[in-house]
């Protein structure tokens, strides 16, 4: 019989997953898996558990938000360093679920479990950043601390609306960052409100500005930097770009890159997959091509061009 390690964050989202655990385990058992259930005990528990025990399983499934996914991937990358690859199934049940929504995974835990046992293993890129990994975004600047500074109780009650409330608070304290960045062979310099290195269609519950043809395993990041507006008029144009998804290239820089090096005038706080990512004056992000084996359903946005 195949073995499955089933990691669940019981505090994720509105805690709906807690009432569906028996149904999900039943689905996995009927599909031929011997399931070991493990509720995560703290923010790093999934990574430690996967690194320590993951090699003994035929599949690992994690249920939780983007932070739980990020932590599970951290453990899988530790196994990868030892030459071990274990497929990952993801059941998104957090407050925002950016990566899950980008891949059109079901937000219904039971349906997501069914999709996993019927799904296909697909390669997905993973980012390395300052000695850590991220699955869908590394970012700095305005709005980047919203997902971890927003109180969990507020996220559970209001979902994505909680992030919007926190975003309005941030508008009153815009602090541009003086940046010099090298994106493969391209160099940009100037003052920026925000920068992101991503492999997703949305961040913080909001759709990304720019193209809709993001590939999850092309070996490249989608990189976006929002410049400091010089007037209220330019600020209005930036906000319009975000709301309408029509990028103003004079105010918003976008490109693809395999490797990104960012140098800032003073130490800057980054987030990785919505969690605190550290404070750096100089940091590099590299795309680890097809580093993760992710189980996806046939309705995901992952298509033949990604393979």
Coordinates of C-alpha atoms in Angstrom, one line a residue:
X1 CA 0.0 0.0 0.0
X2 CA 1.2 3.5 -0.8
X3 CA 2.0 5.8 2.0
X4 CA 0.9 9.5 2.4
X5 CA 1.9 12.1 4.9
X6 CA -1.1 14.5 5.4
X7 CA -0.1 17.8 6.9
X8 CA -2.9 20.1 8.1
X9 CA -2.7 23.6 9.5
X10 CA -5.8 23.6 11.8
X11 CA -5.6 27.4 12.2
X12 CA -5.7 28.2 8.5
X13 CA -8.4 30.4 7.0
X14 CA -11.8 30.0 8.6
X15 CA -10.8 26.6 10.0
X16 CA -13.3 24.9 7.7
X17 CA -10.6 22.2 7.0
X18 CA -11.0 20.9 10.6
X19 CA -14.5 19.6 9.9
X20 CA -13.5 17.9 6.7
X21 CA -10.4 15.9 7.8
X22 CA -12.2 12.6 8.1
X23 CA -13.8 12.9 4.6
X24 CA -10.4 13.8 3.1
X25 CA -8.6 10.9 4.8
X26 CA -11.4 8.6 3.6
X27 CA -10.9 9.7 0.0
X28 CA -7.1 9.1 0.2
X29 CA -7.6 5.7 1.9
X30 CA -10.0 4.6 -0.9
X31 CA -7.4 5.7 -3.4
X32 CA -5.0 3.1 -1.9
X33 CA -3.0 5.3 0.5
X34 CA -2.1 4.5 4.1
X35 CA -2.5 8.0 5.6
X36 CA -0.5 9.4 8.4
X37 CA -2.2 12.6 9.7
X38 CA -0.1 15.4 11.2
X39 CA -1.6 18.7 12.4
X40 CA 1.1 21.4 12.3
X41 CA 2.1 22.7 15.7
X42 CA 3.9 25.9 14.7
X43 CA 5.0 28.0 11.7
X44 CA 8.0 25.7 10.9
X45 CA 6.6 22.4 11.8
X46 CA 5.7 21.3 8.3
X47 CA 9.2 21.9 7.0
X48 CA 10.8 20.0 9.9
X49 CA 8.4 17.1 9.5
X50 CA 8.9 16.8 5.8
X51 CA 12.7 17.0 6.1
X52 CA 12.8 14.4 8.8
X53 CA 10.1 11.9 7.6
X54 CA 9.2 12.8 4.0
X55 CA 11.5 10.4 2.2
X56 CA 9.4 7.5 3.7
X57 CA 6.3 8.5 1.8
X58 CA 5.0 8.1 -1.7
X59 CA 3.1 11.4 -1.5
X60 CA 2.9 14.4 0.8
X61 CA -0.3 16.5 1.0
X62 CA -0.5 19.8 2.8
X63 CA -3.7 21.6 3.7
X64 CA -3.5 25.3 4.7
X65 CA -2.7 28.7 3.4
X66 CA 0.2 30.1 1.4
X67 CA 2.4 30.1 4.5
X68 CA 1.7 26.3 5.1
X69 CA 2.5 25.6 1.4
X70 CA 5.7 27.6 1.6
X71 CA 6.9 25.8 4.7
X72 CA 6.1 22.4 3.2
X73 CA 8.1 23.3 0.1
X74 CA 11.0 24.3 2.3
X75 CA 11.1 20.8 3.7
X76 CA 10.8 19.3 0.2
X77 CA 13.7 21.4 -1.0
X78 CA 15.8 20.0 1.8
X79 CA 14.9 16.5 0.6
X80 CA 15.8 17.5 -3.0
X81 CA 19.3 18.4 -1.8
X82 CA 19.6 14.8 -0.8
X83 CA 18.4 13.6 -4.2
X84 CA 14.9 12.7 -3.0
X85 CA 11.8 13.8 -4.8
X86 CA 8.3 13.3 -3.3
X87 CA 5.1 14.5 -5.1
X88 CA 3.2 17.2 -3.3
X89 CA -0.6 17.7 -3.3
X90 CA -1.9 21.0 -2.1
X91 CA -5.3 21.7 -0.5
X92 CA -5.7 25.6 -0.3
X93 CA -7.7 26.6 2.7
X94 CA -6.1 29.8 3.9
X95 CA -7.4 33.4 3.9
X96 CA -6.1 34.4 0.4
X97 CA -4.6 31.3 -1.3
X98 CA -2.8 33.1 -4.1
X99 CA -0.9 30.2 -5.5
X100 CA -3.9 27.8 -5.3
X101 CA -6.1 30.3 -7.1
X102 CA -3.4 30.9 -9.7
X103 CA -3.5 27.2 -10.5
X104 CA -7.3 27.0 -10.2
X105 CA -7.2 24.5 -7.4
X106 CA -10.5 23.9 -5.7
X107 CA -11.1 25.9 -2.6
X108 CA -13.4 23.1 -1.3
X109 CA -11.2 20.8 0.8
X110 CA -13.1 17.6 -0.1
X111 CA -13.1 18.4 -3.8
X112 CA -9.4 19.3 -3.7
X113 CA -8.7 15.9 -2.1
X114 CA -10.6 14.2 -4.9
X115 CA -8.6 16.2 -7.5
X116 CA -5.3 15.1 -5.9
X117 CA -6.0 11.4 -6.1
X118 CA -7.1 11.8 -9.8
X119 CA -4.4 14.4 -10.6
X120 CA -1.2 14.5 -12.6
X121 CA 2.3 15.2 -11.3
X122 CA 3.7 18.3 -12.9
X123 CA 7.0 20.1 -12.5
X124 CA 6.9 23.6 -11.0
X125 CA 9.7 26.2 -10.5
X126 CA 10.8 27.2 -7.0
X127 CA 12.7 30.4 -6.1
X128 CA 15.8 30.6 -3.8
X129 CA 16.2 33.8 -1.9
X130 CA 18.8 34.7 0.8
X131 CA 19.3 31.1 1.8
X132 CA 15.5 30.4 1.8
X133 CA 13.0 29.2 -0.7
X134 CA 9.7 30.6 -2.0
X135 CA 7.0 29.1 -4.2
X136 CA 5.3 32.1 -5.6
X137 CA 6.5 35.6 -4.5
X138 CA 9.3 37.6 -2.9
X139 CA 8.5 41.2 -2.5
X140 CA 9.4 44.5 -0.8
X141 CA 7.8 47.9 -0.3
X142 CA 4.3 49.1 0.2
X143 CA 1.6 46.5 1.0
X144 CA 4.2 43.6 1.4
X145 CA 3.7 43.1 5.1
X146 CA -0.1 43.0 5.0
X147 CA -0.5 39.3 5.0
X148 CA 1.6 38.7 8.2
X149 CA 0.7 41.9 10.0
X150 CA -3.1 41.4 9.5
X151 CA -4.4 39.7 12.7
X152 CA -5.4 36.1 12.2
X153 CA -8.8 36.6 13.8
X154 CA -9.6 39.4 11.4
X155 CA -8.4 37.2 8.4
X156 CA -10.7 34.4 9.6
X157 CA -13.7 36.7 10.0
X158 CA -13.3 38.8 6.8
X159 CA -11.1 36.8 4.5
X160 CA -9.6 38.9 1.7
X161 CA -11.5 42.0 2.9
X162 CA -9.2 42.1 5.9
X163 CA -6.2 42.6 3.6
X164 CA -8.0 45.5 1.9
X165 CA -8.6 47.2 5.2
X166 CA -4.9 46.9 6.1
X167 CA -3.9 48.2 2.6
X168 CA -5.8 51.4 3.1
X169 CA -3.8 52.0 6.3
X170 CA -0.6 51.6 4.3
X171 CA -1.5 54.3 1.9
X172 CA -0.8 56.9 4.6
X173 CA 2.9 55.8 5.0
X174 CA 4.3 55.4 1.6
X175 CA 8.1 55.1 1.9
X176 CA 10.0 54.7 -1.5
X177 CA 13.1 52.6 -1.7
X178 CA 16.3 53.6 -3.6
X179 CA 17.0 50.5 -5.7
X180 CA 19.6 49.2 -8.1
X181 CA 18.6 45.9 -9.6
X182 CA 20.0 43.5 -12.1
X183 CA 17.5 41.2 -13.8
X184 CA 19.6 38.8 -15.9
X185 CA 21.3 41.2 -18.3
X186 CA 19.0 44.2 -17.6
X187 CA 19.7 46.9 -15.0
X188 CA 17.2 49.3 -13.5
X189 CA 17.8 52.1 -11.0
X190 CA 15.6 54.6 -9.1
X191 CA 13.1 55.1 -6.3
X192 CA 10.4 52.4 -6.1
X193 CA 7.3 52.0 -4.0
X194 CA 7.2 48.2 -4.5
X195 CA 9.1 45.4 -6.1
X196 CA 8.1 41.7 -6.6
X197 CA 9.7 38.6 -8.0
X198 CA 6.9 36.1 -8.6
X199 CA 5.6 32.9 -10.2
X200 CA 1.9 33.5 -9.7
X201 CA -1.1 35.2 -11.2
X202 CA -2.0 37.1 -7.9
X203 CA -0.4 38.4 -4.8
X204 CA -2.2 39.3 -1.6
X205 CA -5.5 38.3 -3.3
X206 CA -5.1 40.8 -6.1
X207 CA -4.4 39.9 -9.7
X208 CA -1.0 40.8 -11.0
X209 CA -0.5 43.7 -13.3
X210 CA 0.7 42.6 -16.8
X211 CA 0.4 39.5 -19.0
X212 CA -1.9 36.7 -18.2
X213 CA 0.3 33.9 -19.7
X214 CA 2.4 33.2 -16.7
X215 CA 4.1 29.8 -16.9
X216 CA 4.8 27.9 -13.7
X217 CA 7.8 26.0 -15.0
X218 CA 9.6 28.1 -17.7
X219 CA 12.6 28.8 -15.5
X220 CA 11.8 32.5 -15.3
X221 CA 10.2 34.8 -12.8
X222 CA 7.7 37.6 -13.5
X223 CA 9.4 40.7 -12.1
X224 CA 7.6 44.0 -11.5
X225 CA 8.7 47.3 -9.9
X226 CA 6.4 50.2 -9.3
X227 CA 8.2 53.6 -9.4
X228 CA 7.8 56.4 -7.0
X229 CA 5.2 58.8 -8.3
X230 CA 6.4 62.4 -8.8
X231 CA 2.9 63.9 -8.4
X232 CA -0.7 63.0 -7.3
X233 CA -1.4 62.6 -11.0
X234 CA 1.2 59.9 -11.4
X235 CA 0.0 58.2 -8.2
X236 CA -3.5 58.1 -9.7
X237 CA -2.2 56.5 -12.8
X238 CA -0.4 53.8 -10.8
X239 CA -3.6 53.0 -8.9
X240 CA -5.5 52.9 -12.2
X241 CA -3.0 50.5 -13.6
X242 CA -3.4 48.2 -10.6
X243 CA -7.2 48.3 -10.7
X244 CA -7.6 47.9 -14.5
X245 CA -4.6 45.7 -15.2
X246 CA -3.4 48.1 -17.9
X247 CA 0.3 48.7 -17.2
X248 CA 1.8 52.2 -17.6
X249 CA 5.4 51.3 -18.7
X250 CA 6.6 54.8 -17.6
X251 CA 5.6 54.1 -14.0
X252 CA 5.7 50.3 -13.8
X253 CA 8.6 48.2 -14.9
X254 CA 8.0 44.6 -15.9
X255 CA 10.2 41.9 -17.3
X256 CA 11.0 38.2 -17.0
X257 CA 14.3 37.0 -15.5
X258 CA 16.0 33.8 -14.3
X259 CA 18.1 35.6 -11.7
X260 CA 17.5 38.9 -9.9
X261 CA 19.9 40.8 -7.7
X262 CA 18.6 43.8 -5.7
X263 CA 20.7 46.3 -3.9
X264 CA 19.0 49.0 -1.8
X265 CA 20.4 52.2 -0.2
X266 CA 19.3 51.0 3.2
X267 CA 18.1 47.7 4.7
X268 CA 14.7 46.7 3.4
X269 CA 12.2 44.2 4.7
X270 CA 11.1 41.5 2.3
X271 CA 8.2 39.0 2.4
X272 CA 8.3 35.4 1.0
X273 CA 5.0 33.9 0.1
X274 CA 3.2 36.3 2.5
X275 CA 5.5 35.7 5.4
X276 CA 8.4 37.7 6.8
X277 CA 11.4 37.1 4.6
X278 CA 14.2 39.0 6.3
X279 CA 15.8 42.4 6.0
X280 CA 18.5 43.0 3.4
X281 CA 20.6 45.7 1.7
X282 CA 21.7 43.2 -1.0
X283 CA 20.0 40.0 -1.9
X284 CA 19.7 37.6 -4.9
X285 CA 16.8 35.5 -6.1
X286 CA 17.3 32.6 -8.5
X287 CA 14.8 30.4 -10.3
X288 CA 15.3 26.7 -9.6
X289 CA 13.8 25.2 -12.7
X290 CA 11.2 22.4 -12.2
X291 CA 12.4 21.9 -8.6
X292 CA 9.0 20.7 -7.3
X293 CA 6.7 17.9 -8.4
X294 CA 3.1 19.2 -7.8
X295 CA -0.1 17.1 -8.3
X296 CA -2.6 19.2 -10.3
X297 CA -6.1 18.6 -11.6
X298 CA -7.0 18.8 -15.3
X299 CA -8.8 22.2 -14.7
X300 CA -5.7 23.9 -13.5
X301 CA -4.0 26.7 -15.5
X302 CA -1.0 24.5 -15.9
X303 CA -1.2 23.4 -19.5
X304 CA 0.9 21.9 -22.3
X305 CA 3.1 25.0 -22.7
X306 CA 4.3 24.5 -19.1
X307 CA 5.5 21.0 -19.7

